[in-house]
PDB file of C-alpha atoms in Angstrom:
ATOM      1  CA  MET A   1      29.724 102.332 -26.885  1.00  0.00           C
ATOM      2  CA  THR A   2      31.737 102.577 -30.053  1.00  0.00           C
ATOM      3  CA  THR A   3      34.456 105.055 -30.889  1.00  0.00           C
ATOM      4  CA  PRO A   4      35.478 106.839 -34.095  1.00  0.00           C
ATOM      5  CA  GLU A   5      38.417 104.419 -34.200  1.00  0.00           C
ATOM      6  CA  ASP A   6      35.951 101.492 -34.214  1.00  0.00           C
ATOM      7  CA  HIS A   7      34.202 103.066 -37.217  1.00  0.00           C
ATOM      8  CA  ILE A   8      37.458 103.681 -39.101  1.00  0.00           C
ATOM      9  CA  GLU A   9      38.668 100.130 -38.431  1.00  0.00           C
ATOM     10  CA  LEU A  10      35.336  98.629 -39.513  1.00  0.00           C
ATOM     11  CA  VAL A  11      35.208 100.639 -42.755  1.00  0.00           C
ATOM     12  CA  ALA A  12      38.768  99.614 -43.631  1.00  0.00           C
ATOM     13  CA  GLU A  13      37.980  95.979 -42.948  1.00  0.00           C
ATOM     14  CA  LEU A  14      34.741  96.073 -44.939  1.00  0.00           C
ATOM     15  CA  VAL A  15      36.562  97.587 -47.918  1.00  0.00           C
ATOM     16  CA  ARG A  16      39.275  94.914 -47.632  1.00  0.00           C
ATOM     17  CA  VAL A  17      36.737  92.066 -47.462  1.00  0.00           C
ATOM     18  CA  LEU A  18      34.667  93.518 -50.324  1.00  0.00           C
ATOM     19  CA  GLU A  19      37.803  93.729 -52.456  1.00  0.00           C
ATOM     20  CA  THR A  20      38.877  90.180 -51.618  1.00  0.00           C
ATOM     21  CA  ARG A  21      35.519  88.440 -51.765  1.00  0.00           C
ATOM     22  CA  LEU A  22      33.739  90.323 -54.546  1.00  0.00           C
ATOM     23  CA  LEU A  23      35.949  92.532 -56.673  1.00  0.00           C
ATOM     24  CA  ASP A  24      39.116  90.444 -56.991  1.00  0.00           C
ATOM     25  CA  PRO A  25      37.218  87.441 -58.434  1.00  0.00           C
ATOM     26  CA  LEU A  26      35.406  89.752 -60.889  1.00  0.00           C
ATOM     27  CA  GLU A  27      38.704  91.320 -61.929  1.00  0.00           C
ATOM     28  CA  ILE A  28      40.081  87.851 -62.640  1.00  0.00           C
ATOM     29  CA  LEU A  29      37.028  86.948 -64.727  1.00  0.00           C
ATOM     30  CA  LEU A  30      36.963  90.244 -66.601  1.00  0.00           C
ATOM     31  CA  THR A  31      40.772  90.371 -67.007  1.00  0.00           C
ATOM     32  CA  SER A  32      40.631  94.079 -66.200  1.00  0.00           C
ATOM     33  CA  ASP A  33      39.751  96.233 -63.240  1.00  0.00           C
ATOM     34  CA  GLU A  34      38.618  99.168 -65.411  1.00  0.00           C
ATOM     35  CA  PRO A  35      34.904  98.234 -65.444  1.00  0.00           C
ATOM     36  CA  LEU A  36      35.070  97.756 -61.664  1.00  0.00           C
ATOM     37  CA  GLU A  37      36.237 101.274 -60.750  1.00  0.00           C
ATOM     38  CA  PRO A  38      32.710 102.748 -60.419  1.00  0.00           C
ATOM     39  CA  ILE A  39      31.666  99.717 -58.363  1.00  0.00           C
ATOM     40  CA  ARG A  40      34.794  99.996 -56.216  1.00  0.00           C
ATOM     41  CA  ALA A  41      34.046 103.668 -55.514  1.00  0.00           C
ATOM     42  CA  ARG A  42      30.407 102.889 -54.683  1.00  0.00           C
ATOM     43  CA  LEU A  43      31.380 100.058 -52.341  1.00  0.00           C
ATOM     44  CA  ARG A  44      33.709 102.419 -50.431  1.00  0.00           C
ATOM     45  CA  VAL A  45      30.764 104.758 -49.853  1.00  0.00           C
ATOM     46  CA  GLU A  46      28.504 101.849 -48.917  1.00  0.00           C
ATOM     47  CA  ALA A  47      31.126 100.527 -46.478  1.00  0.00           C
ATOM     48  CA  GLU A  48      30.875 103.851 -44.613  1.00  0.00           C
ATOM     49  CA  VAL A  49      27.080 103.536 -44.488  1.00  0.00           C
ATOM     50  CA  TRP A  50      27.189  99.896 -43.385  1.00  0.00           C
ATOM     51  CA  ALA A  51      29.675 100.727 -40.639  1.00  0.00           C
ATOM     52  CA  VAL A  52      27.360 103.447 -39.324  1.00  0.00           C
ATOM     53  CA  GLN A  53      24.432 101.013 -39.420  1.00  0.00           C
ATOM     54  CA  LEU A  54      26.371  98.196 -37.726  1.00  0.00           C
ATOM     55  CA  LEU A  55      27.727 100.415 -34.968  1.00  0.00           C
ATOM     56  CA  GLY A  56      24.639 102.600 -34.548  1.00  0.00           C
ATOM     57  CA  PRO A  57      21.953 102.452 -31.874  1.00  0.00           C
ATOM     58  CA  ASP A  58      19.237 100.899 -34.080  1.00  0.00           C
ATOM     59  CA  ARG A  59      19.690  97.209 -33.253  1.00  0.00           C
ATOM     60  CA  GLU A  60      17.156  96.042 -35.849  1.00  0.00           C
ATOM     61  CA  ARG A  61      18.926  97.939 -38.649  1.00  0.00           C
ATOM     62  CA  ALA A  62      22.311  96.696 -37.399  1.00  0.00           C
ATOM     63  CA  THR A  63      21.088  93.099 -37.351  1.00  0.00           C
ATOM     64  CA  LEU A  64      19.643  93.355 -40.874  1.00  0.00           C
ATOM     65  CA  THR A  65      22.852  94.944 -42.146  1.00  0.00           C
ATOM     66  CA  ALA A  66      24.916  92.208 -40.498  1.00  0.00           C
ATOM     67  CA  ALA A  67      22.727  89.528 -42.100  1.00  0.00           C
ATOM     68  CA  ARG A  68      23.025  91.126 -45.559  1.00  0.00           C
ATOM     69  CA  LEU A  69      26.786  91.450 -45.322  1.00  0.00           C
ATOM     70  CA  ILE A  70      27.306  87.921 -44.032  1.00  0.00           C
ATOM     71  CA  GLY A  71      25.028  86.507 -46.721  1.00  0.00           C
ATOM     72  CA  ALA A  72      26.884  88.350 -49.480  1.00  0.00           C
ATOM     73  CA  LEU A  73      30.443  88.065 -48.190  1.00  0.00           C
ATOM     74  CA  PHE A  74      30.366  84.555 -46.721  1.00  0.00           C
ATOM     75  CA  PRO A  75      27.914  82.581 -48.883  1.00  0.00           C
ATOM     76  CA  GLY A  76      27.447  78.890 -48.414  1.00  0.00           C
ATOM     77  CA  ASP A  77      24.950  76.105 -48.010  1.00  0.00           C
ATOM     78  CA  ALA A  78      25.780  75.524 -44.348  1.00  0.00           C
ATOM     79  CA  PRO A  79      24.935  77.910 -41.503  1.00  0.00           C
ATOM     80  CA  PHE A  80      27.494  80.662 -40.946  1.00  0.00           C
ATOM     81  CA  ASP A  81      29.979  79.375 -38.373  1.00  0.00           C
ATOM     82  CA  PRO A  82      33.153  81.457 -38.451  1.00  0.00           C
ATOM     83  CA  PRO A  83      36.376  80.478 -36.695  1.00  0.00           C
ATOM     84  CA  ALA A  84      37.084  82.002 -33.279  1.00  0.00           C
ATOM     85  CA  SER A  85      39.611  84.410 -34.806  1.00  0.00           C
ATOM     86  CA  TRP A  86      36.854  86.026 -36.922  1.00  0.00           C
ATOM     87  CA  TRP A  87      35.110  87.299 -33.801  1.00  0.00           C
ATOM     88  CA  ARG A  88      38.213  89.375 -32.994  1.00  0.00           C
ATOM     89  CA  THR A  89      37.962  91.277 -36.297  1.00  0.00           C
ATOM     90  CA  ALA A  90      36.188  94.628 -36.533  1.00  0.00           C
ATOM     91  CA  LEU A  91      33.337  93.012 -38.488  1.00  0.00           C
ATOM     92  CA  GLY A  92      33.118  90.090 -36.069  1.00  0.00           C
ATOM     93  CA  ARG A  93      32.920  92.428 -33.077  1.00  0.00           C
ATOM     94  CA  ALA A  94      30.239  94.548 -34.799  1.00  0.00           C
ATOM     95  CA  VAL A  95      28.187  91.466 -35.679  1.00  0.00           C
ATOM     96  CA  ALA A  96      28.494  90.138 -32.122  1.00  0.00           C
ATOM     97  CA  ARG A  97      27.231  93.478 -30.754  1.00  0.00           C
ATOM     98  CA  SER A  98      24.340  93.741 -33.195  1.00  0.00           C
ATOM     99  CA  ALA A  99      23.180  90.220 -33.990  1.00  0.00           C
ATOM    100  CA  GLY A 100      25.016  87.977 -31.576  1.00  0.00           C
ATOM    101  CA  HIS A 101      25.815  84.840 -33.524  1.00  0.00           C
ATOM    102  CA  PRO A 102      23.713  85.083 -36.684  1.00  0.00           C
ATOM    103  CA  ALA A 103      23.224  81.330 -37.020  1.00  0.00           C
ATOM    104  CA  ALA A 104      23.027  80.091 -33.423  1.00  0.00           C
ATOM    105  CA  ALA A 105      20.895  80.801 -30.366  1.00  0.00           C
ATOM    106  CA  ALA A 106      23.670  79.382 -28.188  1.00  0.00           C
ATOM    107  CA  VAL A 107      27.387  78.831 -28.696  1.00  0.00           C
ATOM    108  CA  PRO A 108      30.087  76.794 -26.934  1.00  0.00           C
ATOM    109  CA  TYR A 109      32.101  78.496 -24.180  1.00  0.00           C
ATOM    110  CA  SER A 110      35.109  78.796 -26.501  1.00  0.00           C
ATOM    111  CA  THR A 111      33.076  80.697 -29.114  1.00  0.00           C
ATOM    112  CA  ALA A 112      31.476  82.856 -26.418  1.00  0.00           C
ATOM    113  CA  GLY A 113      34.974  83.713 -25.218  1.00  0.00           C
ATOM    114  CA  ALA A 114      36.044  84.669 -28.719  1.00  0.00           C
ATOM    115  CA  MET A 115      32.943  86.835 -29.150  1.00  0.00           C
ATOM    116  CA  LEU A 116      33.590  88.570 -25.820  1.00  0.00           C
ATOM    117  CA  GLY A 117      37.354  88.769 -26.207  1.00  0.00           C
ATOM    118  CA  ILE A 118      37.986  86.740 -23.054  1.00  0.00           C
ATOM    119  CA  THR A 119      39.107  83.214 -22.193  1.00  0.00           C
ATOM    120  CA  ARG A 120      36.869  80.180 -21.999  1.00  0.00           C
ATOM    121  CA  GLN A 121      37.491  80.204 -18.239  1.00  0.00           C
ATOM    122  CA  GLY A 122      36.343  83.828 -18.124  1.00  0.00           C
ATOM    123  CA  VAL A 123      33.087  82.789 -19.796  1.00  0.00           C
ATOM    124  CA  HIS A 124      32.670  79.947 -17.295  1.00  0.00           C
ATOM    125  CA  ASP A 125      33.130  82.417 -14.442  1.00  0.00           C
ATOM    126  CA  LEU A 126      30.571  84.842 -15.915  1.00  0.00           C
ATOM    127  CA  VAL A 127      28.038  82.019 -16.345  1.00  0.00           C
ATOM    128  CA  LYS A 128      28.670  80.821 -12.806  1.00  0.00           C
ATOM    129  CA  ARG A 129      28.039  84.339 -11.435  1.00  0.00           C
ATOM    130  CA  GLY A 130      24.899  84.770 -13.568  1.00  0.00           C
ATOM    131  CA  LYS A 131      26.430  87.448 -15.809  1.00  0.00           C
ATOM    132  CA  LEU A 132      25.846  85.275 -18.909  1.00  0.00           C
ATOM    133  CA  ASP A 133      22.955  82.878 -19.497  1.00  0.00           C
ATOM    134  CA  LYS A 134      23.676  79.191 -19.848  1.00  0.00           C
ATOM    135  CA  ASP A 135      21.646  77.492 -22.541  1.00  0.00           C
ATOM    136  CA  PRO A 136      19.649  74.458 -21.313  1.00  0.00           C
ATOM    137  CA  ASN A 137      21.277  72.376 -24.062  1.00  0.00           C
ATOM    138  CA  GLY A 138      24.773  73.551 -23.152  1.00  0.00           C
ATOM    139  CA  GLY A 139      26.830  76.557 -24.076  1.00  0.00           C
ATOM    140  CA  VAL A 140      25.942  80.205 -23.625  1.00  0.00           C
ATOM    141  CA  THR A 141      23.009  82.065 -25.151  1.00  0.00           C
ATOM    142  CA  THR A 142      24.070  84.476 -27.862  1.00  0.00           C
ATOM    143  CA  SER A 143      21.493  86.995 -26.649  1.00  0.00           C
ATOM    144  CA  SER A 144      23.251  87.226 -23.265  1.00  0.00           C
ATOM    145  CA  ILE A 145      26.601  87.672 -25.048  1.00  0.00           C
ATOM    146  CA  ARG A 146      25.143  90.435 -27.199  1.00  0.00           C
ATOM    147  CA  ASP A 147      23.575  92.104 -24.155  1.00  0.00           C
ATOM    148  CA  ARG A 148      26.883  92.017 -22.297  1.00  0.00           C
ATOM    149  CA  LEU A 149      28.708  93.535 -25.267  1.00  0.00           C
ATOM    150  CA  ASN A 150      26.151  96.349 -25.417  1.00  0.00           C
ATOM    151  CA  ARG A 151      26.412  97.332 -21.768  1.00  0.00           C
ATOM    152  CA  PRO A 152      27.894 100.787 -21.196  1.00  0.00           C
ATOM    153  CA  GLN A 153      31.674 100.605 -20.728  1.00  0.00           C
ATOM    154  CA  GLU A 154      31.562 102.342 -17.339  1.00  0.00           C
ATOM    155  CA  SER A 155      29.187  99.673 -16.092  1.00  0.00           C
ATOM    156  CA  ILE A 156      31.397  96.873 -17.427  1.00  0.00           C
ATOM    157  CA  ARG A 157      34.496  98.339 -15.776  1.00  0.00           C
ATOM    158  CA  ALA A 158      32.693  98.764 -12.451  1.00  0.00           C
ATOM    159  CA  THR A 159      31.331  95.236 -12.682  1.00  0.00           C
ATOM    160  CA  ALA A 160      34.754  93.855 -13.565  1.00  0.00           C
ATOM    161  CA  ARG A 161      36.259  95.533 -10.503  1.00  0.00           C
ATOM    162  CA  SER A 162      33.518  94.330  -8.170  1.00  0.00           C
ATOM    163  CA  ASP A 163      33.499  90.842  -9.730  1.00  0.00           C
ATOM    164  CA  HIS A 164      37.125  90.340  -8.784  1.00  0.00           C
ATOM    165  CA  ARG A 165      36.676  91.282  -5.109  1.00  0.00           C
TER     166      ARG A 165
END
């Protein structure tokens, strides 16, 4: 369950990343930001739309939006493999909830912890208790991480209390 604060934080982050990754390099090349003003305004509107799509209930739309944004904002020849700190950002959390890890069916315990906002030991404990699925080749399945992130908060709190008894 997402909150209005989640939406506001995600929009602000998307605007910041769009500025840094797309508009700042264009401004340098064009030696002026004047031609970019209409684009800047449009991207602010689009950031609102993308945030709604990423945080909304339509998982397929959220996953497609996540893939488009990652492809445009983090291009490269290698599969997308962000640092652990990225998963703690508003965009990282939204991508984890919608797509899991966009380039991996399973991730190491440390990455799973970053995606869930818990320690590596916490991930180990959840795997041991069957709350996350261990991948046969090692690590944790990203689908089980995504499913855990999408559980209702009341259920997570109740589970957390009963898990520690």
